[in-house]
Amino acid sequence: MLNDLLIGFGVRAHVIQRLWEKLPIDILQKARADIKPGKVPHVSVVHSTLDLYKRQLLPGPRFEKINDILTGYIDRSLRWSEILSIYQHQDCTRVSLSDLCSRVLVDAITRTLFGDGIYRIEPEMNQHLLDFNEDAWKLVFQYPQSADSKMNKARKCMLKAFVTYMQGPESLRAGQSWLLTAVMEEQQAVDIIDEDRAALMLMIYWAANINPYRLAFWMLSYILFDPNLHATLKAETALASSGKHPNIPYLMTKCPRLDATYQETLRIVNGALSARKIVAPTVIGGKTLHSPNTILIPFRQLQYDKRVFGDDPSRFEPERFLHDKGLSASPNFRPFGGGVNYCPGRFLARQEMFVFVALMLHRFQISLSREPRQRFPELDTSTPALGINGTKSGMDVLVDIREAS
């Protein structure tokens, strides 16, 4: 499954074989100076990359640094002067909620990974990512598509930008994340050329952006359509949002209703699935599954199980996570997967959402636009999801936004 995905992103077949070969120990040691020589695991490029993800994104000094950078960009973007510069209105701005979430969060993640230099090469990087992500499921599931499809055009533009980014002067990469630097250096050390490294870079960029802006859209939609929840969360997060910068420790430990809203939103809108290649005849429920087919295991059915989440699991009800503290650890609740595939980005994602939502509630007066009359957007469950589902085609939420008093 992963090999097919790598080919879809643009990695050549003969290079994929090299990605599964073990790296020389001296190369592995470079990004693992904290491990004594002789204790560094002897692993392939693929497994080393997974380890580097964990070293960057699991709690620790590197996590704190990347979290500070990411939330700093969100903090900077969610100021009235920045909103005015984007939407060019003076007092009150009527905007698309999905557009606002994607503008702020895709930009913050892009700058966190690459610094500002990538925009000097490709100013439309964020839009290319959104165009690519809209139909990325077709690439993952090997759905036929034309060479001039929107997704393929976006992919080509991003690949070209990444090659230029890697080949350009070092100053272009001044703000590059530790993760990206370590991954690219290991690949270069085993003579993987820039075009293939660009495709691998695109996978990292896409994986970082596939869910946050959609999750933020759904969280704010649920909050804005429920005045009581809006008021409750605004009061709960007030102390964390009253200073010049957000008080992240307070948000993460003193805001149980915000946390419950986050968990419930994940449960409702997450359409992620797990995929496994069948390598030998396997019998499940009386049916024999044969190689080389792929079995897909959707998490949605687990997260809508009435035996765990009550008689009306499709109802948005954050209180269920307040009343039952064990729900977030239930085997039926797997928004970030589990086991060896447990997403290491789960800690960063939580802080990213808490900061974004809290700042939106306190820095602006934000409400649903009254005209046209709006109904809650419907979840698109007909398109294969790779994480957070989007809305049905053409659906959005319009909001009126003013500077807070």
mmCIF file of C-alpha atoms in Angstrom:
data_model
loop_
_atom_site.group_PDB
_atom_site.id
_atom_site.type_symbol
_atom_site.label_atom_id
_atom_site.label_comp_id
_atom_site.label_asym_id
_atom_site.label_seq_id
_atom_site.Cartn_x
_atom_site.Cartn_y
_atom_site.Cartn_z
ATOM 1 C CA MET A 1 0.000 0.000 0.000
ATOM 2 C CA LEU A 2 2.774 2.454 0.921
ATOM 3 C CA ASN A 3 4.746 1.598 -2.212
ATOM 4 C CA ASP A 4 1.705 2.346 -4.376
ATOM 5 C CA LEU A 5 1.281 5.664 -2.597
ATOM 6 C CA LEU A 6 4.941 6.569 -3.113
ATOM 7 C CA ILE A 7 4.617 5.935 -6.838
ATOM 8 C CA GLY A 8 1.483 8.083 -6.948
ATOM 9 C CA PHE A 9 3.353 10.980 -5.360
ATOM 10 C CA GLY A 10 6.116 10.711 -7.948
ATOM 11 C CA VAL A 11 8.800 8.457 -6.443
ATOM 12 C CA ARG A 12 10.293 6.198 -9.110
ATOM 13 C CA ALA A 13 9.911 2.429 -8.655
ATOM 14 C CA HIS A 14 13.638 1.626 -8.438
ATOM 15 C CA VAL A 15 14.075 4.306 -5.756
ATOM 16 C CA ILE A 16 11.344 2.756 -3.608
ATOM 17 C CA GLN A 17 13.424 -0.394 -3.289
ATOM 18 C CA ARG A 18 16.278 1.721 -1.918
ATOM 19 C CA LEU A 19 13.962 3.288 0.652
ATOM 20 C CA TRP A 20 13.529 -0.123 2.287
ATOM 21 C CA GLU A 21 17.262 -0.813 2.478
ATOM 22 C CA LYS A 22 19.059 -0.200 5.749
ATOM 23 C CA LEU A 23 20.925 3.079 6.075
ATOM 24 C CA PRO A 24 24.593 3.161 7.087
ATOM 25 C CA ILE A 25 24.942 3.552 10.842
ATOM 26 C CA ASP A 26 27.031 6.725 10.577
ATOM 27 C CA ILE A 27 24.192 8.423 8.675
ATOM 28 C CA LEU A 28 21.600 7.289 11.215
ATOM 29 C CA GLN A 29 23.806 8.503 14.064
ATOM 30 C CA LYS A 30 23.895 12.098 12.763
ATOM 31 C CA ALA A 31 20.249 12.867 13.690
ATOM 32 C CA ARG A 32 20.506 10.784 16.871
ATOM 33 C CA ALA A 33 23.406 12.322 18.725
ATOM 34 C CA ASP A 34 21.601 11.584 21.993
ATOM 35 C CA ILE A 35 22.027 7.822 21.442
ATOM 36 C CA LYS A 36 25.360 6.198 22.216
ATOM 37 C CA PRO A 37 27.259 4.799 19.234
ATOM 38 C CA GLY A 38 26.427 1.144 18.858
ATOM 39 C CA LYS A 39 22.921 1.651 20.246
ATOM 40 C CA VAL A 40 21.432 3.343 17.180
ATOM 41 C CA PRO A 41 18.814 1.038 15.575
ATOM 42 C CA HIS A 42 19.943 -0.162 12.142
ATOM 43 C CA VAL A 43 16.866 0.656 10.038
ATOM 44 C CA SER A 44 15.756 1.563 6.528
ATOM 45 C CA VAL A 45 15.057 5.057 5.176
ATOM 46 C CA VAL A 46 11.318 4.462 5.670
ATOM 47 C CA HIS A 47 11.642 3.349 9.286
ATOM 48 C CA SER A 48 14.164 6.059 10.052
ATOM 49 C CA THR A 49 11.726 8.684 8.741
ATOM 50 C CA LEU A 50 8.999 7.331 11.033
ATOM 51 C CA ASP A 51 11.445 7.541 13.953
ATOM 52 C CA LEU A 52 12.378 11.132 13.044
ATOM 53 C CA TYR A 53 8.671 12.044 13.023
ATOM 54 C CA LYS A 54 8.424 10.772 16.604
ATOM 55 C CA ARG A 55 11.586 12.610 17.645
ATOM 56 C CA GLN A 56 10.110 15.877 16.364
ATOM 57 C CA LEU A 57 6.449 15.476 17.309
ATOM 58 C CA LEU A 58 6.285 13.511 20.564
ATOM 59 C CA PRO A 59 6.586 15.602 23.763
ATOM 60 C CA GLY A 60 10.123 16.815 24.368
ATOM 61 C CA PRO A 61 12.396 19.771 23.488
ATOM 62 C CA ARG A 62 11.943 19.412 19.706
ATOM 63 C CA PHE A 63 8.186 19.216 20.115
ATOM 64 C CA GLU A 64 8.188 22.354 22.251
ATOM 65 C CA LYS A 65 10.184 24.212 19.608
ATOM 66 C CA ILE A 66 8.005 23.258 16.647
ATOM 67 C CA ASN A 67 4.867 23.905 18.696
ATOM 68 C CA ASP A 68 6.088 27.394 19.614
ATOM 69 C CA ILE A 69 6.811 28.130 15.954
ATOM 70 C CA LEU A 70 3.457 26.823 14.707
ATOM 71 C CA THR A 71 1.336 28.543 17.342
ATOM 72 C CA GLY A 72 3.391 31.701 16.825
ATOM 73 C CA TYR A 73 2.366 31.817 13.170
ATOM 74 C CA ILE A 74 -1.279 31.218 14.124
ATOM 75 C CA ASP A 75 -1.033 33.954 16.760
ATOM 76 C CA ARG A 76 0.404 36.358 14.183
ATOM 77 C CA SER A 77 -2.246 35.583 11.541
ATOM 78 C CA LEU A 78 -5.204 35.957 13.908
ATOM 79 C CA ARG A 79 -4.870 39.686 14.412
ATOM 80 C CA TRP A 80 -7.298 42.228 13.035
ATOM 81 C CA SER A 81 -4.662 43.946 10.915
ATOM 82 C CA GLU A 82 -3.902 40.617 9.215
ATOM 83 C CA ILE A 83 -7.603 39.860 8.619
ATOM 84 C CA LEU A 84 -8.035 43.296 7.045
ATOM 85 C CA SER A 85 -5.027 42.777 4.792
ATOM 86 C CA ILE A 86 -6.536 39.522 3.502
ATOM 87 C CA TYR A 87 -10.168 40.524 3.069
ATOM 88 C CA GLN A 88 -9.782 44.299 2.567
ATOM 89 C CA HIS A 89 -12.795 45.532 4.527
ATOM 90 C CA GLN A 90 -12.773 48.294 7.110
ATOM 91 C CA ASP A 91 -15.179 47.450 9.905
ATOM 92 C CA CYS A 92 -17.028 44.196 9.474
ATOM 93 C CA THR A 93 -15.965 41.397 7.199
ATOM 94 C CA ARG A 94 -18.208 38.654 5.838
ATOM 95 C CA VAL A 95 -16.052 35.689 4.994
ATOM 96 C CA SER A 96 -16.147 32.015 4.174
ATOM 97 C CA LEU A 97 -15.283 30.057 7.316
ATOM 98 C CA SER A 98 -13.617 27.301 5.310
ATOM 99 C CA ASP A 99 -11.493 29.883 3.482
ATOM 100 C CA LEU A 100 -10.440 31.573 6.725
ATOM 101 C CA CYS A 101 -9.468 28.276 8.404
ATOM 102 C CA SER A 102 -7.488 27.071 5.411
ATOM 103 C CA ARG A 103 -5.715 30.412 4.875
ATOM 104 C CA VAL A 104 -4.492 30.617 8.450
ATOM 105 C CA LEU A 105 -3.643 26.984 9.145
ATOM 106 C CA VAL A 106 -2.138 25.900 5.824
ATOM 107 C CA ASP A 107 0.037 29.012 5.876
ATOM 108 C CA ALA A 108 1.126 28.366 9.480
ATOM 109 C CA ILE A 109 2.061 24.753 8.745
ATOM 110 C CA THR A 110 3.855 25.684 5.513
ATOM 111 C CA ARG A 111 6.013 28.286 7.261
ATOM 112 C CA THR A 112 6.652 25.930 10.194
ATOM 113 C CA LEU A 113 7.992 23.222 7.872
ATOM 114 C CA PHE A 114 9.842 25.339 5.299
ATOM 115 C CA GLY A 115 10.233 28.834 6.690
ATOM 116 C CA ASP A 116 9.361 31.784 4.461
ATOM 117 C CA GLY A 117 11.698 30.758 1.641
ATOM 118 C CA ILE A 118 9.250 28.429 -0.084
ATOM 119 C CA TYR A 119 6.963 31.397 -0.850
ATOM 120 C CA ARG A 120 9.778 33.170 -2.670
ATOM 121 C CA ILE A 121 9.760 30.228 -5.068
ATOM 122 C CA GLU A 122 6.026 29.531 -5.240
ATOM 123 C CA PRO A 123 3.699 32.233 -3.818
ATOM 124 C CA GLU A 124 0.635 30.047 -4.533
ATOM 125 C CA MET A 125 1.901 27.082 -2.495
ATOM 126 C CA ASN A 126 -1.093 27.071 -0.156
ATOM 127 C CA GLN A 127 -3.630 26.994 -2.978
ATOM 128 C CA HIS A 128 -1.760 24.180 -4.718
ATOM 129 C CA LEU A 129 -1.940 22.161 -1.509
ATOM 130 C CA LEU A 130 -5.692 22.730 -1.195
ATOM 131 C CA ASP A 131 -6.266 21.807 -4.845
ATOM 132 C CA PHE A 132 -4.203 18.662 -4.376
ATOM 133 C CA ASN A 133 -5.921 17.666 -1.145
ATOM 134 C CA GLU A 134 -9.389 18.035 -2.640
ATOM 135 C CA ASP A 135 -8.879 14.954 -4.803
ATOM 136 C CA ALA A 136 -5.925 13.267 -3.095
ATOM 137 C CA TRP A 137 -8.094 10.257 -2.316
ATOM 138 C CA LYS A 138 -8.031 9.434 -6.036
ATOM 139 C CA LEU A 139 -4.269 9.120 -5.892
ATOM 140 C CA VAL A 140 -4.366 6.987 -2.740
ATOM 141 C CA PHE A 141 -6.973 4.610 -4.159
ATOM 142 C CA GLN A 142 -5.439 4.660 -7.672
ATOM 143 C CA TYR A 143 -8.546 6.201 -9.198
ATOM 144 C CA PRO A 144 -8.046 7.039 -12.905
ATOM 145 C CA GLN A 145 -7.411 10.720 -13.594
ATOM 146 C CA SER A 146 -6.202 12.818 -16.476
ATOM 147 C CA ALA A 147 -2.721 14.312 -16.606
ATOM 148 C CA ASP A 148 -4.221 17.821 -16.640
ATOM 149 C CA SER A 149 -6.546 17.276 -13.664
ATOM 150 C CA LYS A 150 -6.499 19.942 -10.960
ATOM 151 C CA MET A 151 -4.785 17.554 -8.580
ATOM 152 C CA ASN A 152 -2.036 16.608 -11.036
ATOM 153 C CA LYS A 153 -1.413 20.233 -11.990
ATOM 154 C CA ALA A 154 -1.063 21.131 -8.309
ATOM 155 C CA ARG A 155 1.243 18.172 -7.701
ATOM 156 C CA LYS A 156 3.540 19.198 -10.562
ATOM 157 C CA CYS A 157 3.712 22.799 -9.328
ATOM 158 C CA MET A 158 4.629 21.705 -5.797
ATOM 159 C CA LEU A 159 7.218 19.174 -6.978
ATOM 160 C CA LYS A 160 8.875 21.815 -9.143
ATOM 161 C CA ALA A 161 8.917 24.248 -6.203
ATOM 162 C CA PHE A 162 10.460 21.665 -3.872
ATOM 163 C CA VAL A 163 13.258 20.845 -6.326
ATOM 164 C CA THR A 164 14.074 24.558 -6.635
ATOM 165 C CA TYR A 165 13.874 24.899 -2.834
ATOM 166 C CA MET A 166 16.410 22.093 -2.297
ATOM 167 C CA GLN A 167 18.766 23.279 -5.027
ATOM 168 C CA GLY A 168 18.636 26.954 -4.076
ATOM 169 C CA PRO A 169 20.942 28.824 -1.679
ATOM 170 C CA GLU A 170 20.975 27.786 1.956
ATOM 171 C CA SER A 171 19.279 31.064 2.901
ATOM 172 C CA LEU A 172 16.061 29.759 1.303
ATOM 173 C CA ARG A 173 15.947 27.019 3.947
ATOM 174 C CA ALA A 174 16.801 29.214 6.937
ATOM 175 C CA GLY A 175 13.519 28.462 8.692
ATOM 176 C CA GLN A 176 13.279 24.784 7.787
ATOM 177 C CA SER A 177 12.125 22.407 10.534
ATOM 178 C CA TRP A 178 14.499 19.933 12.176
ATOM 179 C CA LEU A 179 12.364 17.043 10.868
ATOM 180 C CA LEU A 180 12.587 18.122 7.244
ATOM 181 C CA THR A 181 16.316 18.833 7.508
ATOM 182 C CA ALA A 182 17.074 15.425 9.038
ATOM 183 C CA VAL A 183 14.888 13.504 6.580
ATOM 184 C CA MET A 184 16.310 15.265 3.513
ATOM 185 C CA GLU A 185 19.916 14.823 4.674
ATOM 186 C CA GLU A 186 19.459 11.078 5.164
ATOM 187 C CA GLN A 187 17.919 10.692 1.731
ATOM 188 C CA GLN A 188 20.660 12.744 0.082
ATOM 189 C CA ALA A 189 23.338 10.689 1.850
ATOM 190 C CA VAL A 190 22.178 7.551 0.014
ATOM 191 C CA ASP A 191 22.116 9.336 -3.348
ATOM 192 C CA ILE A 192 18.364 9.794 -3.748
ATOM 193 C CA ILE A 193 18.114 12.548 -6.348
ATOM 194 C CA ASP A 194 16.240 15.808 -5.834
ATOM 195 C CA GLU A 195 13.212 14.864 -7.975
ATOM 196 C CA ASP A 196 12.526 11.803 -5.811
ATOM 197 C CA ARG A 197 13.255 13.713 -2.608
ATOM 198 C CA ALA A 198 10.757 16.344 -3.758
ATOM 199 C CA ALA A 199 8.067 13.663 -4.042
ATOM 200 C CA LEU A 200 8.892 12.434 -0.534
ATOM 201 C CA MET A 201 8.807 16.029 0.696
ATOM 202 C CA LEU A 202 5.354 16.421 -0.835
ATOM 203 C CA MET A 203 4.134 13.426 1.173
ATOM 204 C CA ILE A 204 5.320 15.058 4.400
ATOM 205 C CA TYR A 205 3.760 18.395 3.443
ATOM 206 C CA TRP A 206 0.451 16.798 2.494
ATOM 207 C CA ALA A 207 0.291 14.613 5.618
ATOM 208 C CA ALA A 208 0.792 17.679 7.819
ATOM 209 C CA ASN A 209 -2.047 19.562 6.114
ATOM 210 C CA ILE A 210 -4.643 16.918 5.336
ATOM 211 C CA ASN A 211 -6.713 17.433 8.516
ATOM 212 C CA PRO A 212 -6.146 20.674 10.509
ATOM 213 C CA TYR A 213 -8.064 23.218 8.417
ATOM 214 C CA ARG A 214 -11.036 20.881 8.016
ATOM 215 C CA LEU A 215 -11.106 20.045 11.716
ATOM 216 C CA ALA A 216 -10.968 23.747 12.632
ATOM 217 C CA PHE A 217 -13.859 24.428 10.257
ATOM 218 C CA TRP A 218 -16.035 21.762 11.895
ATOM 219 C CA MET A 219 -15.142 22.800 15.453
ATOM 220 C CA LEU A 220 -16.042 26.436 14.795
ATOM 221 C CA SER A 221 -19.183 25.430 12.907
ATOM 222 C CA TYR A 222 -20.460 23.431 15.872
ATOM 223 C CA ILE A 223 -19.581 26.295 18.227
ATOM 224 C CA LEU A 224 -21.173 29.067 16.130
ATOM 225 C CA PHE A 225 -24.380 27.151 15.534
ATOM 226 C CA ASP A 226 -24.775 26.644 19.309
ATOM 227 C CA PRO A 227 -24.910 30.004 21.181
ATOM 228 C CA ASN A 228 -24.733 28.272 24.577
ATOM 229 C CA LEU A 229 -21.612 26.345 23.630
ATOM 230 C CA HIS A 230 -20.113 29.526 22.144
ATOM 231 C CA ALA A 231 -20.662 31.429 25.404
ATOM 232 C CA THR A 232 -19.431 28.531 27.555
ATOM 233 C CA LEU A 233 -16.180 28.107 25.649
ATOM 234 C CA LYS A 234 -15.557 31.839 25.481
ATOM 235 C CA ALA A 235 -15.860 32.058 29.262
ATOM 236 C CA GLU A 236 -13.746 28.966 29.869
ATOM 237 C CA THR A 237 -10.868 30.137 27.669
ATOM 238 C CA ALA A 238 -10.931 33.809 28.721
ATOM 239 C CA LEU A 239 -7.956 33.622 31.095
ATOM 240 C CA ALA A 240 -5.858 31.870 28.447
ATOM 241 C CA SER A 241 -6.616 34.473 25.809
ATOM 242 C CA SER A 242 -6.488 37.763 27.673
ATOM 243 C CA GLY A 243 -2.756 38.423 27.295
ATOM 244 C CA LYS A 244 -0.677 39.441 24.325
ATOM 245 C CA HIS A 245 -0.122 35.761 23.463
ATOM 246 C CA PRO A 246 -2.205 32.678 24.275
ATOM 247 C CA ASN A 247 -1.500 30.845 27.531
ATOM 248 C CA ILE A 248 -1.048 27.377 26.079
ATOM 249 C CA PRO A 249 -0.505 25.447 29.367
ATOM 250 C CA TYR A 250 -3.799 26.877 30.646
ATOM 251 C CA LEU A 251 -5.631 25.916 27.460
ATOM 252 C CA MET A 252 -4.286 22.383 27.571
ATOM 253 C CA THR A 253 -5.010 21.680 31.238
ATOM 254 C CA LYS A 254 -7.778 24.005 32.446
ATOM 255 C CA CYS A 255 -10.353 23.890 29.642
ATOM 256 C CA PRO A 256 -12.261 20.591 29.873
ATOM 257 C CA ARG A 257 -15.204 21.784 27.761
ATOM 258 C CA LEU A 258 -12.898 22.881 24.968
ATOM 259 C CA ASP A 259 -11.241 19.474 25.140
ATOM 260 C CA ALA A 260 -14.619 17.709 25.077
ATOM 261 C CA THR A 261 -15.653 19.774 22.038
ATOM 262 C CA TYR A 262 -12.415 18.822 20.308
ATOM 263 C CA GLN A 263 -12.879 15.113 21.076
ATOM 264 C CA GLU A 264 -16.515 15.068 20.004
ATOM 265 C CA THR A 265 -15.760 16.894 16.770
ATOM 266 C CA LEU A 266 -13.059 14.343 15.988
ATOM 267 C CA ARG A 267 -15.479 11.511 16.697
ATOM 268 C CA ILE A 268 -18.218 12.874 14.453
ATOM 269 C CA VAL A 269 -16.258 14.065 11.397
ATOM 270 C CA ASN A 270 -13.299 11.694 11.260
ATOM 271 C CA GLY A 271 -13.628 9.254 8.361
ATOM 272 C CA ALA A 272 -10.134 7.770 8.589
ATOM 273 C CA LEU A 273 -9.514 4.136 7.855
ATOM 274 C CA SER A 274 -6.754 1.602 8.189
ATOM 275 C CA ALA A 275 -5.528 -0.354 5.176
ATOM 276 C CA ARG A 276 -3.803 -3.726 5.145
ATOM 277 C CA LYS A 277 -2.443 -5.803 2.279
ATOM 278 C CA ILE A 278 -3.590 -9.428 2.292
ATOM 279 C CA VAL A 279 -0.436 -11.552 1.976
ATOM 280 C CA ALA A 280 -1.990 -14.982 2.541
ATOM 281 C CA PRO A 281 -5.527 -16.463 2.403
ATOM 282 C CA THR A 282 -7.349 -15.200 5.480
ATOM 283 C CA VAL A 283 -10.820 -16.170 6.706
ATOM 284 C CA ILE A 284 -12.935 -13.459 8.352
ATOM 285 C CA GLY A 285 -16.614 -14.036 9.091
ATOM 286 C CA GLY A 286 -16.707 -17.116 6.905
ATOM 287 C CA LYS A 287 -15.267 -15.295 3.894
ATOM 288 C CA THR A 288 -11.825 -16.051 2.503
ATOM 289 C CA LEU A 289 -9.779 -13.005 1.583
ATOM 290 C CA HIS A 290 -7.010 -13.510 -0.963
ATOM 291 C CA SER A 291 -3.696 -11.865 -1.807
ATOM 292 C CA PRO A 292 -2.823 -9.343 -3.255
ATOM 293 C CA ASN A 293 -6.035 -7.490 -2.388
ATOM 294 C CA THR A 294 -6.246 -4.716 0.192
ATOM 295 C CA ILE A 295 -8.648 -4.713 3.130
ATOM 296 C CA LEU A 296 -9.939 -1.369 4.396
ATOM 297 C CA ILE A 297 -10.961 -1.008 8.041
ATOM 298 C CA PRO A 298 -13.056 2.164 8.567
ATOM 299 C CA PHE A 299 -13.002 3.793 12.000
ATOM 300 C CA ARG A 300 -16.357 5.550 11.558
ATOM 301 C CA GLN A 301 -18.337 2.443 12.510
ATOM 302 C CA LEU A 302 -16.337 2.157 15.724
ATOM 303 C CA GLN A 303 -16.963 5.795 16.622
ATOM 304 C CA TYR A 304 -20.709 5.546 15.978
ATOM 305 C CA ASP A 305 -21.199 2.370 18.040
ATOM 306 C CA LYS A 306 -24.384 2.762 20.109
ATOM 307 C CA ARG A 307 -23.074 0.361 22.737
ATOM 308 C CA VAL A 308 -20.293 2.836 23.526
ATOM 309 C CA PHE A 309 -21.619 6.282 22.564
ATOM 310 C CA GLY A 310 -25.311 5.964 23.403
ATOM 311 C CA ASP A 311 -28.546 5.641 21.461
ATOM 312 C CA ASP A 312 -27.918 8.656 19.227
ATOM 313 C CA PRO A 313 -24.215 8.562 18.289
ATOM 314 C CA SER A 314 -24.723 10.840 15.277
ATOM 315 C CA ARG A 315 -25.750 13.694 17.592
ATOM 316 C CA PHE A 316 -23.040 16.225 18.449
ATOM 317 C CA GLU A 317 -22.832 16.075 22.236
ATOM 318 C CA PRO A 318 -19.512 17.116 23.814
ATOM 319 C CA GLU A 319 -20.878 16.340 27.278
ATOM 320 C CA ARG A 320 -20.445 12.627 26.617
ATOM 321 C CA PHE A 321 -16.662 13.111 26.984
ATOM 322 C CA LEU A 322 -17.170 15.122 30.196
ATOM 323 C CA HIS A 323 -19.459 12.564 31.789
ATOM 324 C CA ASP A 324 -17.362 9.548 30.818
ATOM 325 C CA LYS A 325 -13.645 10.293 31.126
ATOM 326 C CA GLY A 326 -12.804 6.852 29.766
ATOM 327 C CA LEU A 327 -14.308 7.501 26.333
ATOM 328 C CA SER A 328 -11.182 9.199 24.984
ATOM 329 C CA ALA A 329 -9.204 6.013 25.725
ATOM 330 C CA SER A 330 -11.876 3.641 24.387
ATOM 331 C CA PRO A 331 -10.811 1.188 21.640
ATOM 332 C CA ASN A 332 -13.846 2.549 19.763
ATOM 333 C CA PHE A 333 -12.361 6.041 19.630
ATOM 334 C CA ARG A 334 -9.426 6.079 17.211
ATOM 335 C CA PRO A 335 -9.154 9.493 15.556
ATOM 336 C CA PHE A 336 -5.375 9.100 15.324
ATOM 337 C CA GLY A 337 -5.199 5.373 14.665
ATOM 338 C CA GLY A 338 -3.448 3.118 17.141
ATOM 339 C CA GLY A 339 -0.660 0.639 17.749
ATOM 340 C CA VAL A 340 2.426 1.005 15.563
ATOM 341 C CA ASN A 341 0.453 3.446 13.375
ATOM 342 C CA TYR A 342 -0.530 5.761 16.248
ATOM 343 C CA CYS A 343 -0.077 9.238 14.760
ATOM 344 C CA PRO A 344 2.837 11.047 16.466
ATOM 345 C CA GLY A 345 1.312 14.385 15.422
ATOM 346 C CA ARG A 346 -1.641 13.997 17.798
ATOM 347 C CA PHE A 347 -0.107 16.239 20.480
ATOM 348 C CA LEU A 348 0.705 19.038 18.066
ATOM 349 C CA ALA A 349 -2.734 18.780 16.435
ATOM 350 C CA ARG A 350 -4.497 19.212 19.781
ATOM 351 C CA GLN A 351 -2.534 22.317 20.732
ATOM 352 C CA GLU A 352 -2.942 23.757 17.242
ATOM 353 C CA MET A 353 -6.734 23.451 17.433
ATOM 354 C CA PHE A 354 -6.999 24.780 21.003
ATOM 355 C CA VAL A 355 -4.949 27.881 20.188
ATOM 356 C CA PHE A 356 -6.752 28.540 16.901
ATOM 357 C CA VAL A 357 -10.256 28.217 18.362
ATOM 358 C CA ALA A 358 -9.494 30.192 21.533
ATOM 359 C CA LEU A 359 -7.971 33.095 19.581
ATOM 360 C CA MET A 360 -10.873 33.121 17.121
ATOM 361 C CA LEU A 361 -13.349 33.400 19.999
ATOM 362 C CA HIS A 362 -11.518 36.201 21.821
ATOM 363 C CA ARG A 363 -9.756 38.363 19.270
ATOM 364 C CA PHE A 364 -12.845 38.796 17.134
ATOM 365 C CA GLN A 365 -16.568 39.189 17.397
ATOM 366 C CA ILE A 366 -17.552 36.277 15.195
ATOM 367 C CA SER A 367 -21.064 35.138 14.394
ATOM 368 C CA LEU A 368 -23.058 33.425 11.683
ATOM 369 C CA SER A 369 -24.035 35.731 8.854
ATOM 370 C CA ARG A 370 -27.796 36.210 8.939
ATOM 371 C CA GLU A 371 -28.188 36.556 5.199
ATOM 372 C CA PRO A 372 -28.572 34.231 3.500
ATOM 373 C CA ARG A 373 -30.198 32.050 6.138
ATOM 374 C CA GLN A 374 -27.842 29.188 6.863
ATOM 375 C CA ARG A 375 -28.222 25.586 7.862
ATOM 376 C CA PHE A 376 -25.545 23.416 9.367
ATOM 377 C CA PRO A 377 -23.254 21.989 6.641
ATOM 378 C CA GLU A 378 -23.628 18.317 5.822
ATOM 379 C CA LEU A 379 -20.726 15.924 6.146
ATOM 380 C CA ASP A 380 -19.576 14.356 2.888
ATOM 381 C CA THR A 381 -19.569 10.623 3.552
ATOM 382 C CA SER A 382 -19.757 9.580 -0.102
ATOM 383 C CA THR A 383 -16.143 10.484 -0.962
ATOM 384 C CA PRO A 384 -13.420 8.234 0.499
ATOM 385 C CA ALA A 385 -11.848 10.030 3.440
ATOM 386 C CA LEU A 386 -8.204 9.969 4.451
ATOM 387 C CA GLY A 387 -8.885 11.689 7.756
ATOM 388 C CA ILE A 388 -11.351 14.486 8.445
ATOM 389 C CA ASN A 389 -14.298 14.510 6.036
ATOM 390 C CA GLY A 390 -15.121 17.707 4.201
ATOM 391 C CA THR A 391 -18.577 19.118 3.534
ATOM 392 C CA LYS A 392 -20.855 18.094 0.727
ATOM 393 C CA SER A 393 -20.042 19.928 -2.487
ATOM 394 C CA GLY A 394 -20.850 23.626 -2.406
ATOM 395 C CA MET A 395 -21.605 23.809 1.317
ATOM 396 C CA ASP A 396 -19.863 26.332 3.550
ATOM 397 C CA VAL A 397 -20.505 28.596 6.526
ATOM 398 C CA LEU A 398 -20.484 32.390 6.123
ATOM 399 C CA VAL A 399 -19.454 34.378 9.172
ATOM 400 C CA ASP A 400 -19.397 38.044 10.101
ATOM 401 C CA ILE A 401 -16.183 38.964 11.842
ATOM 402 C CA ARG A 402 -15.219 42.200 13.630
ATOM 403 C CA GLU A 403 -12.368 43.245 15.819
ATOM 404 C CA ALA A 404 -13.129 42.444 19.451
ATOM 405 C CA SER A 405 -13.900 45.416 21.691
#
